[in-house]
Coordinates of C-alpha atoms in Angstrom, one line a residue:
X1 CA 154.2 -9.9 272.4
X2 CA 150.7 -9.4 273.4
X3 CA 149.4 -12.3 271.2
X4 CA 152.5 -14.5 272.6
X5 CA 151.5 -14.1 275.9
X6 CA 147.6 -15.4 275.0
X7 CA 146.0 -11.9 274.7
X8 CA 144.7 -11.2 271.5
X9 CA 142.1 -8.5 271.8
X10 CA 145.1 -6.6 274.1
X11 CA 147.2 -7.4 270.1
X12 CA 144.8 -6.3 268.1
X13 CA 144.2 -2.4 270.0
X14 CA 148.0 -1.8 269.2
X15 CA 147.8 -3.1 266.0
X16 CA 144.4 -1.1 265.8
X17 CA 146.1 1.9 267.0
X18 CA 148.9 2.0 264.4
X19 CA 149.3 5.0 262.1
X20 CA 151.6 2.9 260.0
X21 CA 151.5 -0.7 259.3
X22 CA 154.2 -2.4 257.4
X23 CA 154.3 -6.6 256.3
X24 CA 155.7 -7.3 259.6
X25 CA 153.0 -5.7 261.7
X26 CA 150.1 -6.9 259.4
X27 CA 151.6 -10.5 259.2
X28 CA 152.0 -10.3 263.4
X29 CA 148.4 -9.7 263.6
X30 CA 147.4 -12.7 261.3
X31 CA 150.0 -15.4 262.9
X32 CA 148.6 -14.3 266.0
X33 CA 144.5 -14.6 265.2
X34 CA 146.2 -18.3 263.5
X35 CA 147.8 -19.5 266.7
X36 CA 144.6 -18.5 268.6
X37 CA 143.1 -20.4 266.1
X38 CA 140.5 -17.0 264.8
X39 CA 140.9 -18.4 261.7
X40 CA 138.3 -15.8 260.0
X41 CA 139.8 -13.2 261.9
X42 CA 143.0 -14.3 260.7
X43 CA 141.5 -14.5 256.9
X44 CA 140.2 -11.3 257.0
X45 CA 143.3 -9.5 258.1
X46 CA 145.2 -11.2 255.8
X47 CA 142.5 -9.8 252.6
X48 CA 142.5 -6.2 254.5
X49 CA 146.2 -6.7 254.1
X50 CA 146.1 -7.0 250.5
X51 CA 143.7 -4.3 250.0
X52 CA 145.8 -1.8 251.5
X53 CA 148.6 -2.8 248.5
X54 CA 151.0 -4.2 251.2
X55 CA 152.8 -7.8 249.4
X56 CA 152.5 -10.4 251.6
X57 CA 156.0 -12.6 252.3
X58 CA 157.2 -15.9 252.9
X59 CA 155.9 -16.1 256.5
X60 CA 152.4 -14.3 256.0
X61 CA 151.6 -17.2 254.1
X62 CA 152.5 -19.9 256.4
X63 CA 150.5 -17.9 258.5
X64 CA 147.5 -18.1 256.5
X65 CA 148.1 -21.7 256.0
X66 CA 148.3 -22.4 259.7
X67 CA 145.0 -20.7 260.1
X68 CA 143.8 -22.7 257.4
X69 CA 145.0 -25.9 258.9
X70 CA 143.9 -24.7 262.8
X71 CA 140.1 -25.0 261.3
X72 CA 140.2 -27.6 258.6
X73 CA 139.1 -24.8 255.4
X74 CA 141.1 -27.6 252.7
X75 CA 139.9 -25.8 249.8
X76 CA 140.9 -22.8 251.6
X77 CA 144.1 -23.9 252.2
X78 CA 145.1 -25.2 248.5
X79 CA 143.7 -21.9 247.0
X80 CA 146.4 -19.6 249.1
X81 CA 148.6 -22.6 249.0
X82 CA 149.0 -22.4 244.7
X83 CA 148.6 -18.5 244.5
X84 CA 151.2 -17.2 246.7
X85 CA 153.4 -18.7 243.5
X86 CA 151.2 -17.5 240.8
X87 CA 150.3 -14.4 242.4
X88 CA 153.0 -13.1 244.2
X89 CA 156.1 -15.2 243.1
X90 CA 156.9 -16.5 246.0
X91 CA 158.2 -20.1 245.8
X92 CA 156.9 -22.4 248.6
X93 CA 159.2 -23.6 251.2
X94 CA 159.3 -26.4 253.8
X95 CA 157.5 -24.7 256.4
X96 CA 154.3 -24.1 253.5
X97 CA 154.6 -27.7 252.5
X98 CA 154.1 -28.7 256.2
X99 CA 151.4 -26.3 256.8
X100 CA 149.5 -28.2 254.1
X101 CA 150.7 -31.8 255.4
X102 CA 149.3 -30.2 258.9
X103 CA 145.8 -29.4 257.3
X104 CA 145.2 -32.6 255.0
X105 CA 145.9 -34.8 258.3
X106 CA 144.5 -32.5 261.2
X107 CA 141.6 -33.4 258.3
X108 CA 142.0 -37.2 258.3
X109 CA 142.7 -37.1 254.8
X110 CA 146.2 -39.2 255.2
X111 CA 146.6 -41.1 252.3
X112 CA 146.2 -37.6 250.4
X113 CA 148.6 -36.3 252.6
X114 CA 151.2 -38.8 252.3
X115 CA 150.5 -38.5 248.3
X116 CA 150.9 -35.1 248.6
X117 CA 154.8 -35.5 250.5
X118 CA 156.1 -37.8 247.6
X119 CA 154.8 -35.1 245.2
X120 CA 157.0 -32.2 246.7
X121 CA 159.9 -31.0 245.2
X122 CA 162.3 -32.1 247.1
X123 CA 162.4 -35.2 250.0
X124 CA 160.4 -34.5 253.0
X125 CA 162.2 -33.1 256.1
X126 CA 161.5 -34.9 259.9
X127 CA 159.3 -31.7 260.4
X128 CA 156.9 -32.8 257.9
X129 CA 157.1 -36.2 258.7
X130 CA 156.3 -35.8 262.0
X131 CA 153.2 -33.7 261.0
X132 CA 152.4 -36.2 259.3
X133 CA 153.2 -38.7 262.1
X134 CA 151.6 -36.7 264.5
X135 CA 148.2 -36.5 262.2
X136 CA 148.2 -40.6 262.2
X137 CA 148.6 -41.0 266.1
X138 CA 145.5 -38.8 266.2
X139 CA 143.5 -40.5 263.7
X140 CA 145.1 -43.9 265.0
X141 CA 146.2 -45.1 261.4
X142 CA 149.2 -47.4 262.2
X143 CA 149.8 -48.3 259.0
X144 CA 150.7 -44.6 257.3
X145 CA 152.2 -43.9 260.9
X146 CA 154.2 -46.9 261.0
X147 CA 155.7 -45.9 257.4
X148 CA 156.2 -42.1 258.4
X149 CA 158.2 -43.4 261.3
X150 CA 160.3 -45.3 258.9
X151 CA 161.0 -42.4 256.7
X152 CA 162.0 -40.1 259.6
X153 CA 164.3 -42.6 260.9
X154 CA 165.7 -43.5 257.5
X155 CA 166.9 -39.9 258.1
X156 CA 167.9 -39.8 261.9
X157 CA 167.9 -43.2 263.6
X158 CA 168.2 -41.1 266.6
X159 CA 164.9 -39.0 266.5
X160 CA 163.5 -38.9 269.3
X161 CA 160.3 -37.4 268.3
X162 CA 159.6 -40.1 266.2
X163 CA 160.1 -42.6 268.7
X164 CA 157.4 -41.4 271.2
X165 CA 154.7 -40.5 268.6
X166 CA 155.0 -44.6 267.4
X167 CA 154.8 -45.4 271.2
X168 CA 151.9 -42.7 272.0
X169 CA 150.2 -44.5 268.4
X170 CA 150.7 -47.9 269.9
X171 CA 149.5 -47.3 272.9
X172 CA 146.2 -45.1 271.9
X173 CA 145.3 -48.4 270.1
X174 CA 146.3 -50.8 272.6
X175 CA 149.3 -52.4 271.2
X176 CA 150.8 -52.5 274.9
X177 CA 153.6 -55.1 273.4
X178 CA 154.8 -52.7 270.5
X179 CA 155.1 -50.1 273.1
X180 CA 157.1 -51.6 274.9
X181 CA 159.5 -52.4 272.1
X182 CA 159.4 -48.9 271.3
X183 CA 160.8 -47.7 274.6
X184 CA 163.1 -50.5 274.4
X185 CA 164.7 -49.2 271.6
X186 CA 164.4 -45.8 273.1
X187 CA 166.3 -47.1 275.9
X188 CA 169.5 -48.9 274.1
X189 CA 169.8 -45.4 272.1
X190 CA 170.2 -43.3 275.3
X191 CA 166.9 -41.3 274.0
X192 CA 164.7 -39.6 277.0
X193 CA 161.4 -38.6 276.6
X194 CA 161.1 -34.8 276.8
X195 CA 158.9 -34.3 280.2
X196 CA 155.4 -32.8 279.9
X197 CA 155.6 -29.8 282.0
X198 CA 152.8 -27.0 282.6
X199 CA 153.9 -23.0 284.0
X200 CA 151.7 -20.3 285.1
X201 CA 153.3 -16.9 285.7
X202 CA 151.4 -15.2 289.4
X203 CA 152.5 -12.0 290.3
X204 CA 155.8 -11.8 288.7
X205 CA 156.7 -15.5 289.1
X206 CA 156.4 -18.6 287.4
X207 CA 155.0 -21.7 288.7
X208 CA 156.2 -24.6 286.9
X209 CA 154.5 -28.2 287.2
X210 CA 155.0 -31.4 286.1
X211 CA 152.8 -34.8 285.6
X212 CA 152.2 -35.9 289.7
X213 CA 154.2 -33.0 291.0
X214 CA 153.8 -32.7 294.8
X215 CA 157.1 -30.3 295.1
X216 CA 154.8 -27.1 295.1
X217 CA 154.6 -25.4 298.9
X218 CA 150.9 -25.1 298.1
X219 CA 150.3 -29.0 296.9
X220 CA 148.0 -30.1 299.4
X221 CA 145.6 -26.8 298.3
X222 CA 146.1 -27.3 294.8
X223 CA 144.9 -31.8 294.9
X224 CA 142.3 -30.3 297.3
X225 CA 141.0 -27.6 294.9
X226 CA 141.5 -30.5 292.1
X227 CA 139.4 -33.0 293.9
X228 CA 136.3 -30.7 294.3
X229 CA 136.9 -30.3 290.6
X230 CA 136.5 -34.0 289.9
X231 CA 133.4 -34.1 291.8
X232 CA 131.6 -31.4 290.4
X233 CA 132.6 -31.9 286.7
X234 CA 131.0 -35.4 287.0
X235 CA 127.7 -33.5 288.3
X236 CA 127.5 -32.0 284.5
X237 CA 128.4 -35.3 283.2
X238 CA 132.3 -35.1 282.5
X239 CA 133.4 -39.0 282.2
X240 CA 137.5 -39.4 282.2
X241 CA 138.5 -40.4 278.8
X242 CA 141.4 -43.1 279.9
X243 CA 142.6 -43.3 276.2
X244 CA 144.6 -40.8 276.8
X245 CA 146.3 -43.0 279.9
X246 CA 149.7 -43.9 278.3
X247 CA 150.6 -46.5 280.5
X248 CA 149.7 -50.2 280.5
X249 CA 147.8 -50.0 284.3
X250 CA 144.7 -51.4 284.9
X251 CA 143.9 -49.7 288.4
X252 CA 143.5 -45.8 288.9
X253 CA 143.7 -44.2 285.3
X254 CA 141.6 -41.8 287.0
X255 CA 143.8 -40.8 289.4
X256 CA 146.4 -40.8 286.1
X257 CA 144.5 -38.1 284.5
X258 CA 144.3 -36.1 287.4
X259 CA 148.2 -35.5 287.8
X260 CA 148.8 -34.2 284.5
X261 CA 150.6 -31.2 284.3
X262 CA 148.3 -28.5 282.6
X263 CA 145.4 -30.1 285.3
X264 CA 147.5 -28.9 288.3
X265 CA 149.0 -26.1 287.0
X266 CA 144.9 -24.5 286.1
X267 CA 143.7 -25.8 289.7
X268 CA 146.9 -23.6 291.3
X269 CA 145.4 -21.0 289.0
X270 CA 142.0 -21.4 290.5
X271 CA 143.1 -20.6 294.1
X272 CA 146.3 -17.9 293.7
X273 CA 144.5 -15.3 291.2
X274 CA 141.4 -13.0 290.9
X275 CA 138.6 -14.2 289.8
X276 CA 138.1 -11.7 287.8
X277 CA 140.8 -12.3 285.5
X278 CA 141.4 -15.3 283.3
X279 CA 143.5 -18.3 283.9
X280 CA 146.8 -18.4 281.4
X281 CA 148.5 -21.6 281.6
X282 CA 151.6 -23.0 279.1
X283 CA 152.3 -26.1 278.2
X284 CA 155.4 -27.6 276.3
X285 CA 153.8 -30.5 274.6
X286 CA 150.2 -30.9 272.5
X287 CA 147.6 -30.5 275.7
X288 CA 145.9 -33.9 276.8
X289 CA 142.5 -34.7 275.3
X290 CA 140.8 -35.4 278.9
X291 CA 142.4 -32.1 280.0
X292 CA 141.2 -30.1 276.7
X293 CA 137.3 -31.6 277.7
X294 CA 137.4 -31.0 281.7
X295 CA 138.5 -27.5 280.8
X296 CA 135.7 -26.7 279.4
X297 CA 133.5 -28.4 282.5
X298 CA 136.2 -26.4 284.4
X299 CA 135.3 -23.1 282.8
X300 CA 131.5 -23.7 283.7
X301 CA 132.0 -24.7 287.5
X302 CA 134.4 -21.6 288.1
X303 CA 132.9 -19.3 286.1
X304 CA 136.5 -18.3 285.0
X305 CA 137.7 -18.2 280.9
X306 CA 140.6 -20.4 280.8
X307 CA 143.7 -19.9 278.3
X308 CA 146.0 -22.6 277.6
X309 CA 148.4 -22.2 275.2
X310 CA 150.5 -25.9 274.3
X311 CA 153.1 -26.9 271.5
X312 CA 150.6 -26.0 268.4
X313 CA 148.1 -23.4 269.4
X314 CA 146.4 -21.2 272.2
X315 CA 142.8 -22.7 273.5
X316 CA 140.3 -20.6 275.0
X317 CA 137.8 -22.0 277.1
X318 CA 134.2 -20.1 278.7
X319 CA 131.1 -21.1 279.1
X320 CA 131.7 -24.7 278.2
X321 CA 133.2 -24.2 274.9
X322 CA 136.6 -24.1 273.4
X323 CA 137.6 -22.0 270.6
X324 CA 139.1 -24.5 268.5
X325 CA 135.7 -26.3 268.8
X326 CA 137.1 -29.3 269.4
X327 CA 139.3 -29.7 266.6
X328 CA 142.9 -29.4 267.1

């Protein structure tokens, strides 16, 4: 629970304070140093593990790969990755093959990746593929992405999923007219777009935001607080990356960046809790890459350690650092 809710260290002292520790407990402790991407931590848990004679399982190792794939450690990966078979008989499933899909492309090693889907067992799922998918739009490899998007709707013509990581690909390289097809297509399906929404929980209650949301009673404190933000982030020589503006607008992709969700819903942290205590903020889609580098300006200005915990992972940003270092 503690990990869940983006506080390790408060995990680890009741896993510390166990008299007994079974494969649940032990595999808790390293999916949750893995999702806060402590991927050391996460290996050396996982090794104490096996020193105190307790077998590993199905989901310890996906743990361990996810760690694996959460800091790039390839050889890492494929060493755990062939001896959970040969050492503890435990045949790989689709979540392991997508852990290592996850940690050849997080890499940019896609054309191993892809070689390494037709070599599985049995035909890749849409999970996997849209790993793989995922891996291309942020390498920006249309080719392999193009293809993966094939194979997933081969399977499901109506995958949404699929549809929006071709149109984000498109439009991170600039291909405004394939985009546009995309949604088209999108659009004669009936297939909406999940919204990007950001929630922070103050005193009891959750705050939920999405992209430009002006519904909150406090909105005109929260662009204000955001504003000052902008200003001073630009002293210590933040500059907007508008790549990550997926819209075909010329004028104010500024502005754009500033309404995301995860943006707002950090400033509204900023002004409604101590500041002594750090800002936790959740996310239901992979966080932006402008937001992911003004939180760390953020986290230098306000002095305050930010937690953001999307889709994939939980980020922790003090002191101007991140600690997924920038790979995620």
């Amino acid at each position: 629970m503690y990990s869940r809710c983006g506080d390790i260290e408060a995990a680890f002292q009741v896993f510390n304070g166990m008299g007994d520790r079974n494969v649940i407990s032990w595999t808790s402790m390293v999916t949750g140093y893995a999702k806060h991407g402590f991927a050391v931590r996460a290996l050396e848990t996982f090794h104490k593990m096996l020193e105190a004679g307790v077998r590993p399982n199905e989901i310890t190792y996906i743990a361990v790969l996810s760690a694996c794939s959460h800091v790039g450690l390839i050889s890492e990966g494929w060493k755990h990755f062939k001896s959970m078979s040969m050492e503890h008989g435990i045949v790989p499933r689709m979540e392991h093959y997508a852990c290592m899909v996850d940690l050849l492309g997080r890499s940019g090693c896609l054309e191993e990746a892809m070689e390494f889907i037709n070599s599985m067992p049995f035909n890749a799922d849409a999970f996997v593929l849209r790993t793989f998918l995922g891996a291309c739009r942020v390498h920006g490899n249309i080719n392999l992405g193009k293809h993966a998007a094939k194979m997933i709707l081969e399977q499901d013509p109506n995958d949404t999923a699929a549809y929006i990581l071709l149109s984000n690909l498109y439009a991170y390289t600039g291909q405004w007219d394939e985009v546009a097809e995309t949604r088209k297509n999108m659009k004669e399906k009936n297939l909406t777009k999940e919204a990007g929404c950001s929630w922070i929980e103050v005193e009891n209650k959750v705050h939920k935001f999405y992209a430009a949301d002006t519904s909150h009673p406090q909105v005109l404190e929260i662009y204000d607080e955001l504003d000052q933000l902008a200003l001073k982030i630009k002293e210590l020589g933040y500059v907007p990356n508008t790549d990550f503006v997926l819209h075909d607008v010329e004028e104010k992709k500024e502005q754009y960046l500033f309404q995301h969700s995860e943006k707002i819903a950090v400033a509204f942290g900023f002004i409604s809790t101590s500041k002594s205590k750090p800002v936790r903020v959740f996310k239901n889609l992979r966080v932006c890459g402008d937001c992911h580098t003004a939180f760390k300006y953020f986290s230098i200005v306000k002095g305050r350690e930010i937690v953001v915990r999307d889709s994939n992972r939980f980020h922790h940003f003090k002191d101007g650092k991140c600690s997924c270092d920038d790979y995620w």
